[in-house]
XYZ file of C-alpha atoms in Angstrom:
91
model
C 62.398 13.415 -44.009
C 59.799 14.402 -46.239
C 56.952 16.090 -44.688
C 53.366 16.391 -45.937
C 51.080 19.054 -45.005
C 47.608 20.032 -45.883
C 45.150 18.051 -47.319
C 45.926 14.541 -49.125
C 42.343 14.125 -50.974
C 41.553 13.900 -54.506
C 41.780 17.569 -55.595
C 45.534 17.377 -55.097
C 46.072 13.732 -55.201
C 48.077 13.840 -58.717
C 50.242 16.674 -57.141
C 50.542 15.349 -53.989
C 52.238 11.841 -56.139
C 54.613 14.206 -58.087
C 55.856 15.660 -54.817
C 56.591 12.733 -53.243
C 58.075 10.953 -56.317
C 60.346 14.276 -56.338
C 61.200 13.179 -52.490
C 61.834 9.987 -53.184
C 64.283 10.468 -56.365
C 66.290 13.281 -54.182
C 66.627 10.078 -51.375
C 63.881 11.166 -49.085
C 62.773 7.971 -47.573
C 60.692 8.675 -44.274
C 57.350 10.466 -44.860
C 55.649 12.161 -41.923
C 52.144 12.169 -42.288
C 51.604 13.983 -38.904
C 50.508 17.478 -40.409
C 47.720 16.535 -42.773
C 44.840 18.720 -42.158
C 42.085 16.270 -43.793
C 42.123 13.021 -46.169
C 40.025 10.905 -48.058
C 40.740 7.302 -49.929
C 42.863 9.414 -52.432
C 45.281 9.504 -49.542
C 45.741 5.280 -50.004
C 46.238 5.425 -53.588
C 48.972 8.198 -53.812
C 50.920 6.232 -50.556
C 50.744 2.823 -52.818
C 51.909 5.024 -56.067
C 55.096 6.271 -53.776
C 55.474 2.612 -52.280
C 55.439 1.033 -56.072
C 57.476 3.772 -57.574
C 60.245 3.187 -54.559
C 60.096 -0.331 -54.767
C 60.669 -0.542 -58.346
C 63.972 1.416 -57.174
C 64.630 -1.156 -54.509
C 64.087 1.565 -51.885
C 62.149 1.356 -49.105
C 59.643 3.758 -47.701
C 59.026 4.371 -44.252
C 55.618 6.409 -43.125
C 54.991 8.164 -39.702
C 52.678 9.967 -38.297
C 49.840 8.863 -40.151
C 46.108 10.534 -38.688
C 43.888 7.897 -37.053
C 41.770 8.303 -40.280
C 44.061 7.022 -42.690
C 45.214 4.168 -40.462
C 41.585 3.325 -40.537
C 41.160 2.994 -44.194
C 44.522 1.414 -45.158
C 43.170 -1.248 -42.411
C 40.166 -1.154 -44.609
C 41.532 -1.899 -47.396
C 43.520 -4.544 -46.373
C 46.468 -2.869 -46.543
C 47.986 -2.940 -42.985
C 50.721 -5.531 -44.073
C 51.674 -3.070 -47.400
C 53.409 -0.167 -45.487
C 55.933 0.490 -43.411
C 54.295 2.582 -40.351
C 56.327 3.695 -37.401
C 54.236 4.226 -34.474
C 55.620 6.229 -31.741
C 55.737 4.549 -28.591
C 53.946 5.948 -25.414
C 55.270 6.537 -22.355
C-alpha cells in the first residue's frame, strides 16, 4: 500500500504525481490518503493523473482514507463516480 503523507497542494503537486506514478509502476495499487496534513484542489488533479496513468495500464486504483476535505471537493467536482474509495465501516 502506498501511503501519502504531508501536504497534497500545489507546491508539491508535480512531485506528489511522480511519487505515485513510481507506486504504481512498482504494483502499488491501494493509496491511503489517511495521513495528509492539509490539501487543496491540486489534491483532485494529481488523484485523476494516477487514475489515468493506471488505467492506461489496465490497473486499477483503489484510495482510502481520504480527509473529509477532499471527499468534499471530488463530490464537487463531480467526481464521486471516478474513484475507487473504500470507506471503513463503523461499528
Amino acid at each position: 500500500m502506498y501511503k501519502v503523507t504531508g501536504d497534497l497542494c500545489h507546491d508539491n503537486a508535480p512531485a506528489a504525481v511522480a511519487a505515485g506514478l513510481s507506486a504504481i509502476a512498482s504494483g502499488q495499487l491501494a493509496f491511503d490518503l489517511s495521513e495528509l496534513s492539509k490539501i487543496d484542489s491540486s489534491a483532485v488533479v494529481v488523484m485523476i493523473e494516477w487514475q489515468r496513468n493506471a488505467l492506461q495500464q489496465g490497473k486499477e486504483l483503489q484510495f482510502q482514507g481520504l480527509p473529509a476535505s477532499l471527499l468534499s471537493l471530488i463530490a464537487l467536482y463531480g467526481l464521486s463516480e471516478q474513484f475507487q474509495v473504500t470507506v471503513p465501516e463503523r461499528h
